[in-house]
Coordinates of C-alpha atoms and ligand atoms in Angstrom, one line a residue:
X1 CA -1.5 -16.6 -31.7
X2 CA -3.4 -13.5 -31.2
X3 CA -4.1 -13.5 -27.7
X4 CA -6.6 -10.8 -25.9
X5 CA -5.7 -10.4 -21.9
X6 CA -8.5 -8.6 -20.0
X7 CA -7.6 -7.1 -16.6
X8 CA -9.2 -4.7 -14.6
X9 CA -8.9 -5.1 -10.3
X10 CA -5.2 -5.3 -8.5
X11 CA -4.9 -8.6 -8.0
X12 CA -5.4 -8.9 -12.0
X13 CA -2.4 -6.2 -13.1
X14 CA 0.0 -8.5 -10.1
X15 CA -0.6 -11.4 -12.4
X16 CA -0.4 -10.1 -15.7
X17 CA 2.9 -8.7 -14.6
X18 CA 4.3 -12.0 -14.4
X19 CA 1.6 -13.9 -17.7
X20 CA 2.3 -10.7 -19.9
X21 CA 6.1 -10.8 -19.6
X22 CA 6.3 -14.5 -20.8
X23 CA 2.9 -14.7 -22.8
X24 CA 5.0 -11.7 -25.1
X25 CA 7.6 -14.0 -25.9
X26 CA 5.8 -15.9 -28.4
X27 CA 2.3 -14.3 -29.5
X28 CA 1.1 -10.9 -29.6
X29 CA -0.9 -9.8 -27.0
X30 CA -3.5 -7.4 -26.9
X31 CA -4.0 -6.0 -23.0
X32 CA -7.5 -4.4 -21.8
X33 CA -8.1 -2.5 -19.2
X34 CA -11.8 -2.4 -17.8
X35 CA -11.4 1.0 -15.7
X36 CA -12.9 -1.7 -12.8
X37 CA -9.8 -0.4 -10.5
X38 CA -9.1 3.2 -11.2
X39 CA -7.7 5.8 -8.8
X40 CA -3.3 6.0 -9.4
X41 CA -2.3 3.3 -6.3
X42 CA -4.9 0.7 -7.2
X43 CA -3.9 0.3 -11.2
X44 CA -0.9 2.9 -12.9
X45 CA 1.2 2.5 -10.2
X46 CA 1.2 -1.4 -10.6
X47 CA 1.9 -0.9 -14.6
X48 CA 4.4 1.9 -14.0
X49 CA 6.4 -0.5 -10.9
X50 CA 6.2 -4.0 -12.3
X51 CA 6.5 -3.3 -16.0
X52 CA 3.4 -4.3 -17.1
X53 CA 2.7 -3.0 -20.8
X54 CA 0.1 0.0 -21.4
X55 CA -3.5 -1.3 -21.9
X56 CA -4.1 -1.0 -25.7
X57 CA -8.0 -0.3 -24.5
X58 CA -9.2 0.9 -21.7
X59 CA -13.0 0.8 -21.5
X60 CA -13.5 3.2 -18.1
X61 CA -16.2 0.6 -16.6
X62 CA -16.5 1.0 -12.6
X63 CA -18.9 0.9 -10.1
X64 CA -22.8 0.4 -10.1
X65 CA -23.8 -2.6 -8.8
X66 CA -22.3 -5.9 -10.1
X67 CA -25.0 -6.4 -13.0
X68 CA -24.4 -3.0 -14.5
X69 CA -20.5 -3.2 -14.1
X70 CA -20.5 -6.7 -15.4
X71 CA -23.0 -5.7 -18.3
X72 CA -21.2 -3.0 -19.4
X73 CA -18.0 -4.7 -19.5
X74 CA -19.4 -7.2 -22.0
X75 CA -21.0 -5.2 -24.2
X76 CA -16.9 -3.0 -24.5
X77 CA -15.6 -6.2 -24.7
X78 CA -17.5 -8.1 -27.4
X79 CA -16.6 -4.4 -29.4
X80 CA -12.8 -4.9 -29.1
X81 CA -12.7 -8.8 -29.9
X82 CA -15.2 -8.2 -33.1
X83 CA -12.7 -5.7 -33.9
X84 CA -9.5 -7.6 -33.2
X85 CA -10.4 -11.1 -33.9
X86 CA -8.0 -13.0 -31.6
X87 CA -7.8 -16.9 -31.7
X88 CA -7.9 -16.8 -27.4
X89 CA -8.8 -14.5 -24.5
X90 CA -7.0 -14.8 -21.2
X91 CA -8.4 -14.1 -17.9
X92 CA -7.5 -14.0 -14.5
X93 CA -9.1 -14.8 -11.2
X94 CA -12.6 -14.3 -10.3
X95 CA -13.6 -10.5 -10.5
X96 CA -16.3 -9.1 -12.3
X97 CA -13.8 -7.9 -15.1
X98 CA -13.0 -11.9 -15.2
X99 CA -16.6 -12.9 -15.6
X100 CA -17.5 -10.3 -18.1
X101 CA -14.5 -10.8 -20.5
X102 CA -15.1 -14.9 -20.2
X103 CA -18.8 -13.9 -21.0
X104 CA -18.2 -11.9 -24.1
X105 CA -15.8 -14.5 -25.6
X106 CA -17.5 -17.5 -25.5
X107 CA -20.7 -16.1 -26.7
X108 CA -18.6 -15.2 -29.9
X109 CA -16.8 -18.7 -30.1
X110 CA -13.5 -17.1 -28.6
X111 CA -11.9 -20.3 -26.7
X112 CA -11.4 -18.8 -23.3
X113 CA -7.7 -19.5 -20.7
X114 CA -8.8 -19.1 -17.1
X115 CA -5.5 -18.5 -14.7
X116 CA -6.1 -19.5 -11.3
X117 CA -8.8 -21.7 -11.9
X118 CA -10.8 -24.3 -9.5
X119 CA -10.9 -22.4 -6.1
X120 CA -14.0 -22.7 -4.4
X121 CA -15.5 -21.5 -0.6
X122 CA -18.7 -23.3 -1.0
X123 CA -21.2 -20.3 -1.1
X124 CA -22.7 -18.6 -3.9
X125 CA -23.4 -15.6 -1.2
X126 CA -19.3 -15.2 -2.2
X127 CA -19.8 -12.8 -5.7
X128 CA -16.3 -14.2 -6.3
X129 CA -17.3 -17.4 -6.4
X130 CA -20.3 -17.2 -8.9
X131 CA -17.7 -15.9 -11.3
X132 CA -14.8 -18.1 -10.8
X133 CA -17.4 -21.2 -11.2
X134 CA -19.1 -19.4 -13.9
X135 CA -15.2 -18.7 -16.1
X136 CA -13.8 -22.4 -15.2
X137 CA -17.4 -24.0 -16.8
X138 CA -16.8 -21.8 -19.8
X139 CA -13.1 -21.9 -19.8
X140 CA -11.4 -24.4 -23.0
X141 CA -8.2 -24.2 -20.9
X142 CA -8.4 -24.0 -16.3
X143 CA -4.7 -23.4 -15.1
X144 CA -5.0 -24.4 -12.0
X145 CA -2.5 -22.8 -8.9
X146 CA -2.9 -25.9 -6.3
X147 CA -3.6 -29.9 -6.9
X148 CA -6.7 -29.2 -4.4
X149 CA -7.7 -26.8 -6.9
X150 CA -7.1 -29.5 -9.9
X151 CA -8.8 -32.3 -7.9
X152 CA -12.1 -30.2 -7.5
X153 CA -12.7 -29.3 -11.0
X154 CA -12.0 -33.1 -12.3
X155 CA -14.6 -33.9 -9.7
X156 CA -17.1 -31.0 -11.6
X157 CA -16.2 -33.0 -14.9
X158 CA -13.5 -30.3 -16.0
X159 CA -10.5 -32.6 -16.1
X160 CA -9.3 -33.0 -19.6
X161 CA -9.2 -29.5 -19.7
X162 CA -7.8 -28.3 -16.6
X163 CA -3.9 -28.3 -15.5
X164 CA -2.1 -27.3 -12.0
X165 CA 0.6 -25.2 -13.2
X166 CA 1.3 -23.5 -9.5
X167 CA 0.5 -20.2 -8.4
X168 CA 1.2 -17.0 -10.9
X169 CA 0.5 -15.0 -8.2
X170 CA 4.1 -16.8 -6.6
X171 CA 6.2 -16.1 -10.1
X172 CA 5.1 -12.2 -9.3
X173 CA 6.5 -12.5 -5.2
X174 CA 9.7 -14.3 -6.3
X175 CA 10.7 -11.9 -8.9
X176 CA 10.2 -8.5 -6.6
X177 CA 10.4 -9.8 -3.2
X178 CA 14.2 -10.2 -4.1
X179 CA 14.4 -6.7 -5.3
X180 CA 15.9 -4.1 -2.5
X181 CA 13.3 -2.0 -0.6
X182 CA 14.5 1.6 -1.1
X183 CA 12.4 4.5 0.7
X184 CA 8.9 2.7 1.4
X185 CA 6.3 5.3 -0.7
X186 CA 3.2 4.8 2.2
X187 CA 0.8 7.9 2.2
X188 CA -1.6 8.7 5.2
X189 CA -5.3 9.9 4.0
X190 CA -4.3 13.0 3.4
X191 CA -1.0 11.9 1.4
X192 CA 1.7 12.8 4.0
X193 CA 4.3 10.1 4.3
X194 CA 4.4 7.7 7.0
X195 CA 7.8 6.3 9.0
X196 CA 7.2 2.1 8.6
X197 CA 8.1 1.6 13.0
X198 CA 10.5 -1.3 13.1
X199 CA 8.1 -3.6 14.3
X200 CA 4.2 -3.5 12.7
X201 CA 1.0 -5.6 11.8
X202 CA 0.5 -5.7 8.5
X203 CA -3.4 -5.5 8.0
X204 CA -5.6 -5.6 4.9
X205 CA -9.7 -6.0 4.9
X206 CA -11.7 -4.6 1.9
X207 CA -14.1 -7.9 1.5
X208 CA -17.9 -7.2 1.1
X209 CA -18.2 -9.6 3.8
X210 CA -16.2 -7.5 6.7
X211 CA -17.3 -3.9 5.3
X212 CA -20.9 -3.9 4.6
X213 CA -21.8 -2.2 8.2
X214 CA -19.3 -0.8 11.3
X215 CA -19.7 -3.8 13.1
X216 CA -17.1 -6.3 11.7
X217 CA -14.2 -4.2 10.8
X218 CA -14.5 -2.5 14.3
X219 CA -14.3 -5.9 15.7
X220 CA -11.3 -6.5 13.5
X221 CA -9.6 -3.3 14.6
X222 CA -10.2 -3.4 18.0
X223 CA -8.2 -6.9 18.1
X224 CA -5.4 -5.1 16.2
X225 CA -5.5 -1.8 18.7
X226 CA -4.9 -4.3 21.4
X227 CA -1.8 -5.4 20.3
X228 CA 2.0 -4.9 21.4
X229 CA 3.1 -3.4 18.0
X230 CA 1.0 -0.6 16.0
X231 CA -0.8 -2.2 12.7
X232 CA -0.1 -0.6 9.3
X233 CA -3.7 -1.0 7.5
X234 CA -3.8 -0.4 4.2
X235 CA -7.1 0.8 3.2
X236 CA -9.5 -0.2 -0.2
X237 CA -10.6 3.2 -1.4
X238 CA -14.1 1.6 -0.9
X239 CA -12.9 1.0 3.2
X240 CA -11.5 4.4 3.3
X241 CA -14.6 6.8 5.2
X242 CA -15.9 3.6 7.1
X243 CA -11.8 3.1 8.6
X244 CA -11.4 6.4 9.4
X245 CA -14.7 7.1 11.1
X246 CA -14.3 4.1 13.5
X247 CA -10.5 4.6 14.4
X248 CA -11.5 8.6 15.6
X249 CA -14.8 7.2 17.0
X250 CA -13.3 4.8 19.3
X251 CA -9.9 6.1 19.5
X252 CA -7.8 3.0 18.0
X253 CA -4.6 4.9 18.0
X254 CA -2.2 1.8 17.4
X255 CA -3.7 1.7 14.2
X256 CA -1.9 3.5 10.8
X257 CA -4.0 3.9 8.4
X258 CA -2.5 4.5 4.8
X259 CA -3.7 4.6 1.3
X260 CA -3.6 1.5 -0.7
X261 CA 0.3 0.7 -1.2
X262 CA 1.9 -0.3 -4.2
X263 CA 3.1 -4.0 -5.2
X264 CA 6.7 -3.5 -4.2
X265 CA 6.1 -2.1 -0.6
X266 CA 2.7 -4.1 -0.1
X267 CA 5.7 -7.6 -0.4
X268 CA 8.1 -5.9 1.9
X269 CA 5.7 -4.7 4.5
X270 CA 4.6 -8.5 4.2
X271 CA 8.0 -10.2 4.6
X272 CA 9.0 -7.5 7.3
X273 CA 5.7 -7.7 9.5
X274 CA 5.2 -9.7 13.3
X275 CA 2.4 -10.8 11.7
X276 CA -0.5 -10.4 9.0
X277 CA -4.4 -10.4 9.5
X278 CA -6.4 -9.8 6.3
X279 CA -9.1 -10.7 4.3
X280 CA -7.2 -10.8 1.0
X281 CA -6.6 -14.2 -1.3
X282 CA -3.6 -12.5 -2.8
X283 CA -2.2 -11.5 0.2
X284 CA -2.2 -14.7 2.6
X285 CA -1.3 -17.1 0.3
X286 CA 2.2 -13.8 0.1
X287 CA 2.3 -14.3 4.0
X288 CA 2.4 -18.2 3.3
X289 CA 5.4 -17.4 0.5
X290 CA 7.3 -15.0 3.0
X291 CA 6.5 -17.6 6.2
X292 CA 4.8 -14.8 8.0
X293 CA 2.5 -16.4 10.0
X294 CA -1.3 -15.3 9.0
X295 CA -5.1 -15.1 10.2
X296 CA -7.7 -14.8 7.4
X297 CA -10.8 -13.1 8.9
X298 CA -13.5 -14.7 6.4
X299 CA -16.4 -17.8 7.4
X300 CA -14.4 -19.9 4.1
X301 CA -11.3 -20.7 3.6
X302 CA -9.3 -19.4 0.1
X303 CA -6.7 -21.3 0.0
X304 CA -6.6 -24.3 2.7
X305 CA -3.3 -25.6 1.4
X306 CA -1.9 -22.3 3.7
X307 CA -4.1 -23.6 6.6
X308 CA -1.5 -26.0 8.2
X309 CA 0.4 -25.8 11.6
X310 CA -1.0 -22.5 12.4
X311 CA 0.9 -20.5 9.2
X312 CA -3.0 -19.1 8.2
X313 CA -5.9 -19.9 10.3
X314 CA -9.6 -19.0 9.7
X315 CA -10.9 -16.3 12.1
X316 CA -14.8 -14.7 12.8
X317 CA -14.8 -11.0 12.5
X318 CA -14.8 -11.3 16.8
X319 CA -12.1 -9.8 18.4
X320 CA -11.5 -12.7 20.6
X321 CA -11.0 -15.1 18.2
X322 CA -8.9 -13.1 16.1
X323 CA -6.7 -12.5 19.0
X324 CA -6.4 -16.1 20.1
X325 CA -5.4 -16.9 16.4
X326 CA -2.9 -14.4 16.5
X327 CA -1.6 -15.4 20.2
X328 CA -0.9 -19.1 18.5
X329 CA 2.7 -19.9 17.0
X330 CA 2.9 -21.4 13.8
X331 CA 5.4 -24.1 12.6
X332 CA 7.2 -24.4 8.9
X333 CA 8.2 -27.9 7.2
X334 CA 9.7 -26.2 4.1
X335 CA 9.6 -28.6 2.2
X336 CA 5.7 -27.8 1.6
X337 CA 5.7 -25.9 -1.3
X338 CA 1.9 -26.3 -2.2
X339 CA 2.2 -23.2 -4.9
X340 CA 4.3 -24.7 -7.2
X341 CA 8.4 -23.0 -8.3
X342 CA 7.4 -19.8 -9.3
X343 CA 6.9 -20.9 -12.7
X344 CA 3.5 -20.8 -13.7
X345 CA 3.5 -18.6 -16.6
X346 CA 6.3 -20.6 -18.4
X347 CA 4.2 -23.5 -17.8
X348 CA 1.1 -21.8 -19.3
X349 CA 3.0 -20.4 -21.9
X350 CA 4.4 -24.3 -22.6
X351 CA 0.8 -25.6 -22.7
X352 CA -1.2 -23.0 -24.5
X353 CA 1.7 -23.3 -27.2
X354 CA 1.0 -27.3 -27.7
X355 CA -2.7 -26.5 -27.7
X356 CA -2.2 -23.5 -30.5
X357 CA -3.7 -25.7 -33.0
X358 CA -6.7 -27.1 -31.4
X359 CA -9.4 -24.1 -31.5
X360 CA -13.0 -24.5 -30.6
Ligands
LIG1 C1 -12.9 -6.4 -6.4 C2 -13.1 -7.9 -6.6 C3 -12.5 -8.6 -5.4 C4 -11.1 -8.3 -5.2 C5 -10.9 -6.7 -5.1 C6 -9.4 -6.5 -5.2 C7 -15.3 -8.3 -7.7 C8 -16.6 -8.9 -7.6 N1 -14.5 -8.2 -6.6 O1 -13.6 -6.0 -5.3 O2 -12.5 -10.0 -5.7 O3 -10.6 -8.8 -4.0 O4 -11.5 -6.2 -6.3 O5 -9.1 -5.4 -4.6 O6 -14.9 -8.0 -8.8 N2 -13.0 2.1 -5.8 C9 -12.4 3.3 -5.9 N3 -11.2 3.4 -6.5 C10 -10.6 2.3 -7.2 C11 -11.3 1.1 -7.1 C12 -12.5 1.0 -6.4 O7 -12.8 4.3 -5.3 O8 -9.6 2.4 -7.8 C13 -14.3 2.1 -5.1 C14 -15.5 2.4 -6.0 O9 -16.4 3.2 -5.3 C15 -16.1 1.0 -6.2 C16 -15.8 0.3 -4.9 O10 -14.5 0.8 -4.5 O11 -17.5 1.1 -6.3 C17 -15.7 -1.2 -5.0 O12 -14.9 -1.5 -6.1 P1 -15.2 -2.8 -6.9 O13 -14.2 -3.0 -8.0 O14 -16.6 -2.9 -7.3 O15 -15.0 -4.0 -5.9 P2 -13.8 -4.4 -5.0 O16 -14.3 -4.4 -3.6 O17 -12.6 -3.6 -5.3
LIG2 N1 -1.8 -5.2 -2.3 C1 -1.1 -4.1 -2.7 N2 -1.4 -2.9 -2.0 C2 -2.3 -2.8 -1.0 C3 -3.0 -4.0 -0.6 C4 -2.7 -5.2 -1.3 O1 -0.3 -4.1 -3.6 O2 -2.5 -1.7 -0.5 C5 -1.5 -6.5 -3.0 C6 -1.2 -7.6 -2.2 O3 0.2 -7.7 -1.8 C7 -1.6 -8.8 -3.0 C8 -2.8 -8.2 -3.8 O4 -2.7 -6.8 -3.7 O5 -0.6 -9.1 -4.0 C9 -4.1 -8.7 -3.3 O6 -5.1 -8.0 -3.9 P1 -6.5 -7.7 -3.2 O7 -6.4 -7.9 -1.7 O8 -6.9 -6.4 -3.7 O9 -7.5 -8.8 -3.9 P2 -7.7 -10.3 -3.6 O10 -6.4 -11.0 -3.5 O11 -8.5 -10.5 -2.3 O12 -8.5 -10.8 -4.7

């Protein structure tokens, strides 16, 4: 099959490094790049680290407010799959790049794969879940990461085409969390190395959610000031003013706050932390993998199936209750392995070859 793969934010390139390498295998693939992350340690460094092929388009799209990105996204889109004609277009997650691909392909009859299909908060206020709902509904094919995931899209009448295949986000984690960790490559703000201290928080928080005003992520990073051990914080480009301005004004100096890291040293900062407080999918279901205990500073749970014996808890941007999360101590039954073995993209690979025949 002729297969188009549209990427365009992080989370995307981390699981097209692990759908790309076995998709490649048996049809040709054609990879697009929406320009949606841009600057070098949000996108090249994650093709140039994990292998991911070059884009064969790149459309440049970023920015604006969601309509425009999303609008513009379509209208490059539709261009490249007039042009290549592909029997399928694979997407992942629930961006705007994920929306706007799933958008353009089923207007033009393209049968449309959704990876990491079925997860729902509950709240359309979420922009993330107005296009995850949006792709599964449209989707001819849901791969699913989780049963929970599964069981709520046979209960939106999505069964027959939906499968749980486990999390491709886990295939990526297994394959370069075993890989050594040489010189960690962490820039401050103004790109001068830092030393990783022996003992660190590992910190993420870019959501809309915790960032639209001062007030949440200073509640967040007074909590992690507070704390025994300084907290490595690595910064969304969007974050990066906002972070700073609020560290000098109330002078949170057990707080390091880096540029965005790449793939290898974001999973080695995670299996090496005390502990990990973020608003990130990606990353606390990673904490779950490395049994790094988590708290995930949202109102909805992600991924519940990490919300068990205290491994991820749910916290209010309030440093109180973030600190009492983080003052609890989590247990591990590992025989819970609610992700799946790591081998998602076989499996996709397995299904979408039995399907091959079967177009819309
Ligand atoms: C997007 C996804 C979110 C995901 C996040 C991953 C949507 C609706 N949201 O949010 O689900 O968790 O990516 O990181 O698609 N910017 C830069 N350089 C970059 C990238 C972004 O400066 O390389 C700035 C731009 O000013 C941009 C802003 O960050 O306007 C926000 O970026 P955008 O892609 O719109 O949303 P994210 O917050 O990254
Ligand atoms: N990540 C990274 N560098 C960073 C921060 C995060 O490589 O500076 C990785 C992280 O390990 C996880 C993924 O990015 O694999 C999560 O993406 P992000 O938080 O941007 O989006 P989300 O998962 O919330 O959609």
């Amino acid at each position: 099959m002729k297969i188009v793969t549209v990427v365009g934010a992080r989370p995307q390139f981390i699981k097209a490094a692990a759908g790309s390498r076995q998709l490649r295998k048996e049809h040709k693939e054609i990879l697009v790049h929406t320009g949606q992350h841009f600057d070098d340690n949000m996108s090249a460094v994650f093709f140039r680290e994990m292998g991911i092929p070059e884009p064969d388009y790149n459309l440049g799209v970023s920015g604006g407010t969601h309509g425009q990105m999303t609008a513009k996204m379509l209208t490059g889109i539709e261009e490249i799959i007039q042009k290549e004609q592909p029997d399928a277009m694979l997407v992942y997650g629930d961006t705007n790049s994920t929306l706007a691909a799933g958008l353009a392909a089923v207007k033009l009859r393209i049968p449309v794969i959704h990876v990491e299909a079925g997860n729902r908060l509950g709240t359309l206020d979420s922009p993330e879940e107005v296009n995850r709902i949006t792709t599964d509904h449209i989707a001819t094919l849901d791969f699913c990461a989780t049963e929970d995931a599964l069981l709520k899209l046979q209960r939106e009448g999505l069964g027959d085409r939906s499968y749980c295949v486990g999390n491709i986000m886990y295939d990526s984690f297994l394959h370069f969390a075993d890989l050594p960790w040489g010189k960690a490559d962490i820039v401050d703000f103004d790109g001068n190395p830092i030393i990783v201290p022996d003992n660190y928080y590992y910190m993420t928080c870019h959501r809309q959610e915790n960032t639209y005003s001062d007030e949440p992520l200073t509640e967040i990073l007074f909590a992690m000031n507070s704390l025994d051990s300084p907290t490595i914080y690595a910064v969304h480009p969007r974050n990066h003013d906002r972070a700073k301005r609020i560290c000098e004004k109330n002078g949170f100096r057990n707080i390091i706050l880096t540029q965005p890291v790449g793939y290898l040293d974001s999973v080695h900062l995670t299996k090496n932390a005390k502990k990990i407080v973020t608003d990130s999918g990606g990353l606390q279901c990673e904490a779950f993998y490395a049994g790094v205990q988590c708290v995930f500073v949202l109102d909805y749970a992600v991924w519940p199936e990490t919300m068990v014996n205290n491994r991820n808890q749910l916290a209010k941007a309030d440093h109180i209750d973030i600190l009492e999360k983080l003052g609890k101590q989590q247990t591990i039954d590992p025989e819970y392995q609610p992700f799946g073995d790591g081998h998602a993209a076989v499996k996709i690979c397995e299904i979408i070859g039995k399907w091959e025949g079967n177009k819309l």
